[in-house]
């Protein structure tokens, strides 16, 4: 992003963080794509002063970032909240070591589960890992805190966590740009005692880690990151942080507000000084009672979750309701949300999505147990396909299938198991679980693994992954999944074009019936990422028998309509939406669906 010092821009929280890292003289940035933070790395990568990569998973991304800091440069690693669980192994030891170059981990928490499998409050994880935690309230703060976090990290030699929530990641507010400040690399610190975490050095490091947090708590006493807004005559103090601050301000409460930018550690001395001036202390925060618990641990009496939900976002009406319950608002709020209600749209596979035929075939195959995984194919759990009996976390389907199979074998249940996993998930964490399948493998264990290889991380907007280079010559990752699995030692692997409906249907039937472990790699380019756009298809209403087989594939351009002079409803295709994948034509029993290209030729 261009922009000179002093210019004002309306940036999303994600864009502001990327800009902040650039201005702070950041050098190494890594991530794994996941909503709500995926744009941070995308925007960071545009600066040529920064090396940026989407790594194969969050643990690897963190390791790349740790390497950047170890080299003496400023590093930033961004991921969605559940990604920090994947990265937790190196993180818990990294926080024992001092940072060399400034280090920032950005976590995108998702109150309300807008696009996640769970809702977790990573302030808790941050404290568990002994990180200092900053919680910005708008895009300007997101940028400023990114820079501040790197400074603090270098000054106190502590890795920092910037916790941002979905709404802030994606909403825009005005940000004043500044120039980049080049920060000279400190060079690699070769101190084994500091950076080799083996006893007895690691025991000493634990003490050092605690000392650093104590120093950061002293810094928190009068940091400008925390602000007190005093209301004359008020005996109530409201304590808050993050985006909730602006929602609270809209309510215009008759109370003082202590806004925390540095939410961990909180200065005990400062907290006692401020809270002792008030009769009532109420903490307003999304998700866990994090600040509330910190204050209670200090012996400060306060309320909070008594009036506010543990889950979801705290919008203005939620805050009004909570403050009314607490007796701080005299009039009962109207109760209705002030926001304009939007028309709800059921989640749907995209037009021409290569996964659609796979799940249509699975639905017809009557496979009773389909173990699903994380990716856009999670949509198969919903109507109309309803072909996923479980979705837990990235790559979990493979290990779970083994557990289900082993248990069923002992109880003599013979139901065939079908498992789906996308290519992004396969490279993220599916690989070790595939290796594990070879351990104590029995020939008669019926498991069919379908690897959906659309060669992109589609759900988050089409970032690359291990096999993207097979479609995109500018991408240097060209790992063939079938070859890789063969090299591992799997001996029954079939490959099929996802759009070849009839051939895929036959193959699925054979492999599901096969008494043993088989793998099908289904190839088909993501229709959005690779701009699949072939000549459109159309319906000849005179041939159509209204059987609705095409409609049941659920491709958005298809619908039943009235044609002039024809009594019954017949199928029709919106040609502007159709990307010409041909799947509907393949399921039509009477060849009523034709390619516009073929008919052009016929007319020639
Ligand atoms: S050819 Fe049929 S299935 Fe494929 S995009 Fe067009 S309408 Fe959808
Ligand atoms: S599958 Fe063929 S016959 Fe059946 S509704 Fe669609 S176009 Fe008509």
GROMACS .gro file of N, CA, C and O and ligand atoms in nm, residues 538-541 543-552 558-560 569-573 584-593, ligand 2:
model
  136
  538UNK      N    1  -2.700  -2.486  -2.146
  538UNK     CA    2  -2.840  -2.443  -2.145
  538UNK      C    3  -2.931  -2.565  -2.151
  538UNK      O    4  -2.887  -2.675  -2.186
  539UNK      N    5  -3.059  -2.544  -2.116
  539UNK     CA    6  -3.155  -2.655  -2.114
  539UNK      C    7  -3.248  -2.643  -2.235
  539UNK      O    8  -3.297  -2.535  -2.266
  540UNK      N    9  -3.268  -2.756  -2.301
  540UNK     CA   10  -3.369  -2.759  -2.407
  540UNK      C   11  -3.501  -2.803  -2.342
  540UNK      O   12  -3.518  -2.921  -2.307
  541UNK      N   13  -3.594  -2.710  -2.322
  541UNK     CA   14  -3.716  -2.743  -2.245
  541UNK      C   15  -3.803  -2.848  -2.315
  541UNK      O   16  -3.886  -2.913  -2.251
  543UNK      N   17  -3.694  -3.118  -2.448
  543UNK     CA   18  -3.642  -3.252  -2.414
  543UNK      C   19  -3.656  -3.279  -2.263
  543UNK      O   20  -3.678  -3.392  -2.220
  544UNK      N   21  -3.642  -3.175  -2.183
  544UNK     CA   22  -3.645  -3.190  -2.035
  544UNK      C   23  -3.773  -3.261  -1.990
  544UNK      O   24  -3.882  -3.227  -2.034
  545UNK      N   25  -3.757  -3.358  -1.900
  545UNK     CA   26  -3.873  -3.432  -1.849
  545UNK      C   27  -3.906  -3.392  -1.704
  545UNK      O   28  -3.976  -3.463  -1.632
  546UNK      N   29  -3.847  -3.281  -1.658
  546UNK     CA   30  -3.874  -3.225  -1.523
  546UNK      C   31  -3.839  -3.320  -1.409
  546UNK      O   32  -3.901  -3.317  -1.304
  547UNK      N   33  -3.738  -3.402  -1.429
  547UNK     CA   34  -3.705  -3.500  -1.324
  547UNK      C   35  -3.629  -3.435  -1.206
  547UNK      O   36  -3.619  -3.492  -1.100
  548UNK      N   37  -3.571  -3.318  -1.228
  548UNK     CA   38  -3.499  -3.239  -1.126
  548UNK      C   39  -3.364  -3.299  -1.084
  548UNK      O   40  -3.308  -3.260  -0.983
  549UNK      N   41  -3.314  -3.396  -1.157
  549UNK     CA   42  -3.182  -3.452  -1.122
  549UNK      C   43  -3.075  -3.343  -1.126
  549UNK      O   44  -2.986  -3.338  -1.042
  550UNK      N   45  -3.084  -3.253  -1.223
  550UNK     CA   46  -2.985  -3.144  -1.232
  550UNK      C   47  -3.002  -3.048  -1.116
  550UNK      O   48  -2.904  -3.000  -1.058
  551UNK      N   49  -3.126  -3.019  -1.079
  551UNK     CA   50  -3.153  -2.925  -0.970
  551UNK      C   51  -3.090  -2.976  -0.840
  551UNK      O   52  -3.038  -2.901  -0.759
  552UNK      N   53  -3.093  -3.110  -0.824
  552UNK     CA   54  -3.041  -3.168  -0.699
  552UNK      C   55  -2.889  -3.158  -0.687
  552UNK      O   56  -2.835  -3.179  -0.579
  558UNK      N   57  -2.905  -2.307  -1.169
  558UNK     CA   58  -3.015  -2.396  -1.210
  558UNK      C   59  -3.143  -2.365  -1.133
  558UNK      O   60  -3.139  -2.348  -1.011
  559UNK      N   61  -3.254  -2.361  -1.206
  559UNK     CA   62  -3.385  -2.348  -1.139
  559UNK      C   63  -3.494  -2.401  -1.231
  559UNK      O   64  -3.472  -2.415  -1.352
  560UNK      N   65  -3.612  -2.429  -1.173
  560UNK     CA   66  -3.725  -2.473  -1.253
  560UNK      C   67  -3.808  -2.349  -1.287
  560UNK      O   68  -3.842  -2.270  -1.197
  569UNK      N   69  -4.336  -2.711  -1.529
  569UNK     CA   70  -4.211  -2.640  -1.500
  569UNK      C   71  -4.093  -2.720  -1.556
  569UNK      O   72  -4.090  -2.843  -1.544
  570UNK      N   73  -4.001  -2.652  -1.619
  570UNK     CA   74  -3.882  -2.720  -1.674
  570UNK      C   75  -3.756  -2.653  -1.620
  570UNK      O   76  -3.758  -2.538  -1.578
  571UNK      N   77  -3.649  -2.727  -1.629
  571UNK     CA   78  -3.523  -2.673  -1.578
  571UNK      C   79  -3.471  -2.561  -1.668
  571UNK      O   80  -3.499  -2.558  -1.789
  572UNK      N   81  -3.392  -2.473  -1.607
  572UNK     CA   82  -3.332  -2.364  -1.685
  572UNK      C   83  -3.198  -2.327  -1.621
  572UNK      O   84  -3.177  -2.350  -1.501
  573UNK      N   85  -3.107  -2.272  -1.700
  573UNK     CA   86  -2.975  -2.231  -1.649
  573UNK      C   87  -2.955  -2.083  -1.675
  573UNK      O   88  -2.975  -2.037  -1.788
  584UNK      N   89  -2.414  -3.074  -1.453
  584UNK     CA   90  -2.560  -3.091  -1.466
  584UNK      C   91  -2.593  -3.170  -1.592
  584UNK      O   92  -2.684  -3.253  -1.593
  585UNK      N   93  -2.517  -3.144  -1.698
  585UNK     CA   94  -2.543  -3.215  -1.824
  585UNK      C   95  -2.517  -3.364  -1.807
  585UNK      O   96  -2.588  -3.448  -1.864
  586UNK      N   97  -2.417  -3.397  -1.723
  586UNK     CA   98  -2.383  -3.539  -1.705
  586UNK      C   99  -2.489  -3.614  -1.623
  586UNK      O  100  -2.503  -3.735  -1.637
  587UNK      N  101  -2.561  -3.542  -1.535
  587UNK     CA  102  -2.661  -3.614  -1.455
  587UNK      C  103  -2.798  -3.618  -1.524
  587UNK      O  104  -2.887  -3.691  -1.481
  588UNK      N  105  -2.817  -3.539  -1.628
  588UNK     CA  106  -2.947  -3.537  -1.697
  588UNK      C  107  -2.968  -3.671  -1.769
  588UNK      O  108  -2.886  -3.711  -1.853
  589UNK      N  109  -3.079  -3.740  -1.741
  589UNK     CA  110  -3.097  -3.874  -1.800
  589UNK      C  111  -3.138  -3.870  -1.947
  589UNK      O  112  -3.132  -3.973  -2.016
  590UNK      N  113  -3.182  -3.751  -1.995
  590UNK     CA  114  -3.232  -3.748  -2.133
  590UNK      C  115  -3.155  -3.651  -2.223
  590UNK      O  116  -3.202  -3.613  -2.330
  591UNK      N  117  -3.036  -3.611  -2.178
  591UNK     CA  118  -2.951  -3.518  -2.255
  591UNK      C  119  -3.022  -3.388  -2.294
  591UNK      O  120  -3.009  -3.341  -2.407
  592UNK      N  121  -3.095  -3.334  -2.198
  592UNK     CA  122  -3.165  -3.208  -2.227
  592UNK      C  123  -3.074  -3.087  -2.206
  592UNK      O  124  -3.108  -2.976  -2.244
  593UNK      N  125  -2.957  -3.111  -2.142
  593UNK     CA  126  -2.867  -2.998  -2.114
  593UNK      C  127  -2.749  -3.003  -2.210
  593UNK      O  128  -2.683  -3.107  -2.222
  606LIG     S1  129  -3.191  -3.344  -1.530
  606LIG    FE1  130  -3.248  -3.306  -1.740
  606LIG     S2  131  -3.454  -3.381  -1.754
  606LIG    FE2  132  -3.412  -3.364  -1.537
  606LIG     S3  133  -3.487  -3.159  -1.485
  606LIG    FE3  134  -3.272  -3.136  -1.535
  606LIG     S4  135  -3.274  -3.083  -1.755
  606LIG    FE4  136  -3.473  -3.166  -1.706
   0.00000   0.00000   0.00000
